[in-house]
Tab-separated table of C-alpha atoms in Angstrom:
chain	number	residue	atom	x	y	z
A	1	UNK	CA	-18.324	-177.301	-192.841
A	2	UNK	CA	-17.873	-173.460	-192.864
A	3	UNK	CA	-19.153	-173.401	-189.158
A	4	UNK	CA	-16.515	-176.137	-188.281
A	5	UNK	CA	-13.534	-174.198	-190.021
A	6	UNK	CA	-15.020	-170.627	-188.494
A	7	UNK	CA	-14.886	-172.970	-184.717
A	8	UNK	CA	-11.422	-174.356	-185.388
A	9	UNK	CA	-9.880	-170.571	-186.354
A	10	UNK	CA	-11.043	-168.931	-183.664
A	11	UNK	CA	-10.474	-172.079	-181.422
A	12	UNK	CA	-13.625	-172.118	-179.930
A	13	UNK	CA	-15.407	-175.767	-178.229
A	14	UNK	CA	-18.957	-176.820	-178.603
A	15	UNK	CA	-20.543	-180.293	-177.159
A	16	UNK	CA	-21.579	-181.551	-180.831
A	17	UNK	CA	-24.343	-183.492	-181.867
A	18	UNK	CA	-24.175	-185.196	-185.174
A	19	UNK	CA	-27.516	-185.653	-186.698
A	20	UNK	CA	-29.016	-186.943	-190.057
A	21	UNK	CA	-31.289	-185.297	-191.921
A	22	UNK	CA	-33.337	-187.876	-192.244
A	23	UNK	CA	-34.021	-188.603	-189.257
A	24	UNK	CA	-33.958	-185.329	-187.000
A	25	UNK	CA	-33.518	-185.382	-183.242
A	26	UNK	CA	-37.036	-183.942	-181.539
A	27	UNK	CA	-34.054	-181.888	-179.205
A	28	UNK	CA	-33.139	-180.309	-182.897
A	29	UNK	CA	-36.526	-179.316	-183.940
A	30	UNK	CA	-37.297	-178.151	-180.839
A	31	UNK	CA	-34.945	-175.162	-180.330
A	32	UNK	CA	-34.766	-174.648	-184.530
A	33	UNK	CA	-38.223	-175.874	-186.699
A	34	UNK	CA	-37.034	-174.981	-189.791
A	35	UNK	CA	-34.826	-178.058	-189.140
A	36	UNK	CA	-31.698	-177.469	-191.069
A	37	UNK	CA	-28.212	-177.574	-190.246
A	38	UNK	CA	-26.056	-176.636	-188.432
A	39	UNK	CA	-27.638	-175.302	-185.619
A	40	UNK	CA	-25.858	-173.668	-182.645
A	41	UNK	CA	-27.413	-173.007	-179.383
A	42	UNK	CA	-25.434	-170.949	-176.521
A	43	UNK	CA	-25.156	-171.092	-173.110
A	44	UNK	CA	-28.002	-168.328	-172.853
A	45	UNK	CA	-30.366	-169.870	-174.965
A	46	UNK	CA	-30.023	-167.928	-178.118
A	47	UNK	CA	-30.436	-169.942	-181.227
A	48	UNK	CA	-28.019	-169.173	-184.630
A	49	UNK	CA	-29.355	-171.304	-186.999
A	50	UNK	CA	-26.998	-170.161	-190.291
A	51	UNK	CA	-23.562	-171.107	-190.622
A	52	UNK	CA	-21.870	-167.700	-191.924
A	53	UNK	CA	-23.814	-166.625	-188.294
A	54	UNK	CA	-21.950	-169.289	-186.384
A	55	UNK	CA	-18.563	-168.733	-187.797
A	56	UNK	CA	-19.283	-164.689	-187.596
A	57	UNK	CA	-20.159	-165.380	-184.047
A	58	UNK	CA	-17.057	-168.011	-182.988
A	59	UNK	CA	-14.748	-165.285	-184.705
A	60	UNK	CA	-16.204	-162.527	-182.553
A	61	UNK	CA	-15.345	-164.431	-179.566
A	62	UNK	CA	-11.667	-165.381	-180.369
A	63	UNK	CA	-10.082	-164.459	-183.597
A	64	UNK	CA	-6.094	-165.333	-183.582
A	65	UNK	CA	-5.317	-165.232	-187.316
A	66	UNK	CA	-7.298	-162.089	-187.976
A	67	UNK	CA	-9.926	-163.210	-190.118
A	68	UNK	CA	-11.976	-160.246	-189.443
A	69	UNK	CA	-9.744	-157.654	-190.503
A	70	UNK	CA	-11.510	-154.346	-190.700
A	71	UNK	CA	-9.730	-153.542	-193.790
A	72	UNK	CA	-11.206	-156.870	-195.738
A	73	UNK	CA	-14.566	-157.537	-193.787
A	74	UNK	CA	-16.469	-155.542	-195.943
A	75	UNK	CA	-15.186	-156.954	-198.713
A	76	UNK	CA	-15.291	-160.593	-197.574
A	77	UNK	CA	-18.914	-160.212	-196.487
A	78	UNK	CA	-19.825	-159.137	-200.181
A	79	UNK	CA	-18.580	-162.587	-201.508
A	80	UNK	CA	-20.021	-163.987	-199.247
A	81	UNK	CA	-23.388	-162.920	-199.923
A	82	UNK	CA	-22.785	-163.331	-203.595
A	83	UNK	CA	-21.853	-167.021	-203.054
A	84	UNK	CA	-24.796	-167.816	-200.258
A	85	UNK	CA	-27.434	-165.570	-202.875
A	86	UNK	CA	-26.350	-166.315	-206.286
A	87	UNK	CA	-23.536	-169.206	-206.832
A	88	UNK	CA	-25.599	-171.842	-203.993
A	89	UNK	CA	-28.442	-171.562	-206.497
A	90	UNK	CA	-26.958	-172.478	-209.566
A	91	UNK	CA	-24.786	-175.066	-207.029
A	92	UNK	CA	-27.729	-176.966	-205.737
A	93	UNK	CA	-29.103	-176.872	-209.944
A	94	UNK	CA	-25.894	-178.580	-210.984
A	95	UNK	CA	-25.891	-180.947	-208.125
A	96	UNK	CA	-29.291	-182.029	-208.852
A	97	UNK	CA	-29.951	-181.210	-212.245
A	98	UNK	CA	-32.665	-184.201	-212.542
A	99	UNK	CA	-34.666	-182.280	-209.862
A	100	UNK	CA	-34.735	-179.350	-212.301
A	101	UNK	CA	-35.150	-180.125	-216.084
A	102	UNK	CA	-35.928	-176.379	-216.535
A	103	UNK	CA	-31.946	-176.754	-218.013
A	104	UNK	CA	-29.194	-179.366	-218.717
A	105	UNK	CA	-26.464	-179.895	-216.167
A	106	UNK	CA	-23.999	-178.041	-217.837
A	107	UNK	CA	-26.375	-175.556	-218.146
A	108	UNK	CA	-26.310	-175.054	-214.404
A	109	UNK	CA	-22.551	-175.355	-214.241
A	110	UNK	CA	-21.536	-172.350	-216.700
A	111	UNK	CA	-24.045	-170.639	-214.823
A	112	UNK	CA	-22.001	-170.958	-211.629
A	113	UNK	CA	-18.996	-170.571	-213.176
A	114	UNK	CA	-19.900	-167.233	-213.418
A	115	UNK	CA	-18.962	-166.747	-209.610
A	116	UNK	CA	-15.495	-168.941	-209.867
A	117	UNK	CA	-14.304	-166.317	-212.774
A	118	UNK	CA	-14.620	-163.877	-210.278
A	119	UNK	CA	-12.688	-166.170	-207.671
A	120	UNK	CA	-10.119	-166.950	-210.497
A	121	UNK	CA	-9.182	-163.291	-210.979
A	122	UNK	CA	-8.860	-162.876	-206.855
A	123	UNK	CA	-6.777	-165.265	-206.863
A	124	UNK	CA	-4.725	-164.455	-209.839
A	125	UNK	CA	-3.379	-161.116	-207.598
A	126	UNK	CA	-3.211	-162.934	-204.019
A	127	UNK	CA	-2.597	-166.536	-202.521
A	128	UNK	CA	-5.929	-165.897	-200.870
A	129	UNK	CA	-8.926	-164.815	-201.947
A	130	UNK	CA	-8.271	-161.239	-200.228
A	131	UNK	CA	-4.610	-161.286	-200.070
A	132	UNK	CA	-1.728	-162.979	-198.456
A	133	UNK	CA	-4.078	-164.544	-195.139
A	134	UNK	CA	-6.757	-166.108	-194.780
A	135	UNK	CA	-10.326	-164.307	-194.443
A	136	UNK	CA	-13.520	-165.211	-193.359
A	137	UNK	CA	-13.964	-165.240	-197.578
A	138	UNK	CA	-12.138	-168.215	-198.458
A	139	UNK	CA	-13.833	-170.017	-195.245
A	140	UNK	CA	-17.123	-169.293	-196.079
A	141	UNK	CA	-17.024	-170.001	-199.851
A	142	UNK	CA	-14.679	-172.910	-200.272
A	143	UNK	CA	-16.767	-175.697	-198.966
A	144	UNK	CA	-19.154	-174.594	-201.653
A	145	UNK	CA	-16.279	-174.624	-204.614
A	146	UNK	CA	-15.603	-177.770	-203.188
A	147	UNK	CA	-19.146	-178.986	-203.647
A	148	UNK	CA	-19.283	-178.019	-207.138
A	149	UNK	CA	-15.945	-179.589	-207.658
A	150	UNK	CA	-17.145	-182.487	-206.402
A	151	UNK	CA	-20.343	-182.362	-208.691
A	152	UNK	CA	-17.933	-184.072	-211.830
A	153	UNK	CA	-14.006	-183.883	-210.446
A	154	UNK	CA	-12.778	-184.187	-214.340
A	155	UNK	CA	-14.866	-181.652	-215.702
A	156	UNK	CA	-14.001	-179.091	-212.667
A	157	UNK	CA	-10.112	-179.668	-213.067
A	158	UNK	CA	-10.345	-178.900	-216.695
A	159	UNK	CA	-12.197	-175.750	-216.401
A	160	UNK	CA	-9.466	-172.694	-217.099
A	161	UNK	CA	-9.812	-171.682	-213.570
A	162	UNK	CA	-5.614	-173.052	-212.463
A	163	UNK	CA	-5.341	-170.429	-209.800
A	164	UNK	CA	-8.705	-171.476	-207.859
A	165	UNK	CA	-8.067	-174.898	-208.510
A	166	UNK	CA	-4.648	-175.008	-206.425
A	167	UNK	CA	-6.427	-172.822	-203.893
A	168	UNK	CA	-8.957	-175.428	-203.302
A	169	UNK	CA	-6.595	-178.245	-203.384
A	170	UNK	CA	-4.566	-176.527	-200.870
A	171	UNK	CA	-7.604	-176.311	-198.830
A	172	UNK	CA	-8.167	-180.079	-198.894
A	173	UNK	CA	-4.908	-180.384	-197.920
A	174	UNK	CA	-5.435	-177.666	-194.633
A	175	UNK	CA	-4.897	-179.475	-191.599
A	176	UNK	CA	-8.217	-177.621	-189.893
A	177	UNK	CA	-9.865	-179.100	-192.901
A	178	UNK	CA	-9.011	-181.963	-192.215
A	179	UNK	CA	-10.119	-181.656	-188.749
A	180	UNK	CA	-13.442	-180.492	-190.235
A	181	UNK	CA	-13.760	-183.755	-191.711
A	182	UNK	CA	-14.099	-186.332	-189.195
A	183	UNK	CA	-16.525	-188.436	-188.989
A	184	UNK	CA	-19.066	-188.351	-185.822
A	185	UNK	CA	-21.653	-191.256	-184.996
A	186	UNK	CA	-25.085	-189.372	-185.193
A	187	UNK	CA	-26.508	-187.984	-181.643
A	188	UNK	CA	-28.849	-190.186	-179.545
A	189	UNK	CA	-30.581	-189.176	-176.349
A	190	UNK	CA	-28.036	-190.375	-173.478
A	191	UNK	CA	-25.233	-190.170	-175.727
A	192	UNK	CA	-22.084	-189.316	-174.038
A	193	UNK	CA	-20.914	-185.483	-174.640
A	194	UNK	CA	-18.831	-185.244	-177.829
A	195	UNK	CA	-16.710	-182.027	-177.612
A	196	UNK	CA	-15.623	-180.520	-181.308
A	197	UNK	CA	-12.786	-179.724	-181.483
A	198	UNK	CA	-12.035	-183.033	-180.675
């Protein structure tokens, strides 16, 4: 999802193969073992196999709304590291607390929702995370917010976090979100070429 929305803003094309997990293409595993998505391999050969990499990278190409604004970047890439490093943890722990009795669900969420206080105050001084635009920020950490949300959609909606909550449901609401979205028959050998964006 972040790779998508990082394609889409800096309008950038890629021939897409849509795989499932559990049952990875050989052509996957081949030009990225660790076998995880996404997976992005360029004209030249080189493999980025992370998807803050492959939205950094489309944005370096092509970057019309200024996502990478000097003035934010260093910023942006902090939260982002805090989210990928600290908040995904306790994410994947409240998404699967049955995998990991070690603590109770709700456990796992308050520990997460140590992250979305910080989001809450951001976004109790701008419309975006950063300020008044987009930044790479709010595309690299909302499709995790919206995971958690996801996680229990009553319990999320009645946490005391109103500013993030409109930011994400503006966000669901984003047309390149919804773009992001659509639904692609997994990849097979002989396939015709799927371009995204579509």
């Amino acid at each position: 999802m972040r790779a998508r929305l990082g394609l889409l803003f800096a309008e950038q094309s890629v021939a897409l193969r849509e795989v499932t997990l559990k049952n990875k293409p050989e052509q996957m595993l081949a030009i990225s073992p660790k076998g995880t998505v996404p997976v992005l391999q360029l004209a030249d050969g080189t493999v980025i196999e992370e998807s803050d990499e492959i939205m950094m990278w489309a944005l370096a190409q092509n970057d019309p709304h200024g996502l990478l604004d000097k003035n934010t970047l260093p910023q942006a890439n902090e939260l982002i590291a805090q989210n990928d490093n600290e908040f995904k943890y306790w994410l994947d722990r409240y998404k699967y607390a049955d995998r990991y009795p070690e603590m109770t669900q709700s456990e796992y969420r308050q520990r997460g929702e140590v992250f979305l206080q910080v989001l809450e105050t951001l976004l109790t001084k701008n419309v975006y995370l950063l300020g008044d635009s987009v930044t790479t920020a709010d595309i690299g950490i909302m499709p995790f917010v919206r995971q958690f949300a996801h996680v229990d959609r009553e319990v999320f909606y009645g946490l005391p976090y109103p500013k993030l909550q409109q930011w994400l449901q503006d966000w669901l609401a984003h047309p390149l979100f919804l773009q992001v979205m659509t639904k692609f028959e997994p990849w097979q050998e002989g396939d015709e070429v799927v371009i995204f964006p579509c």
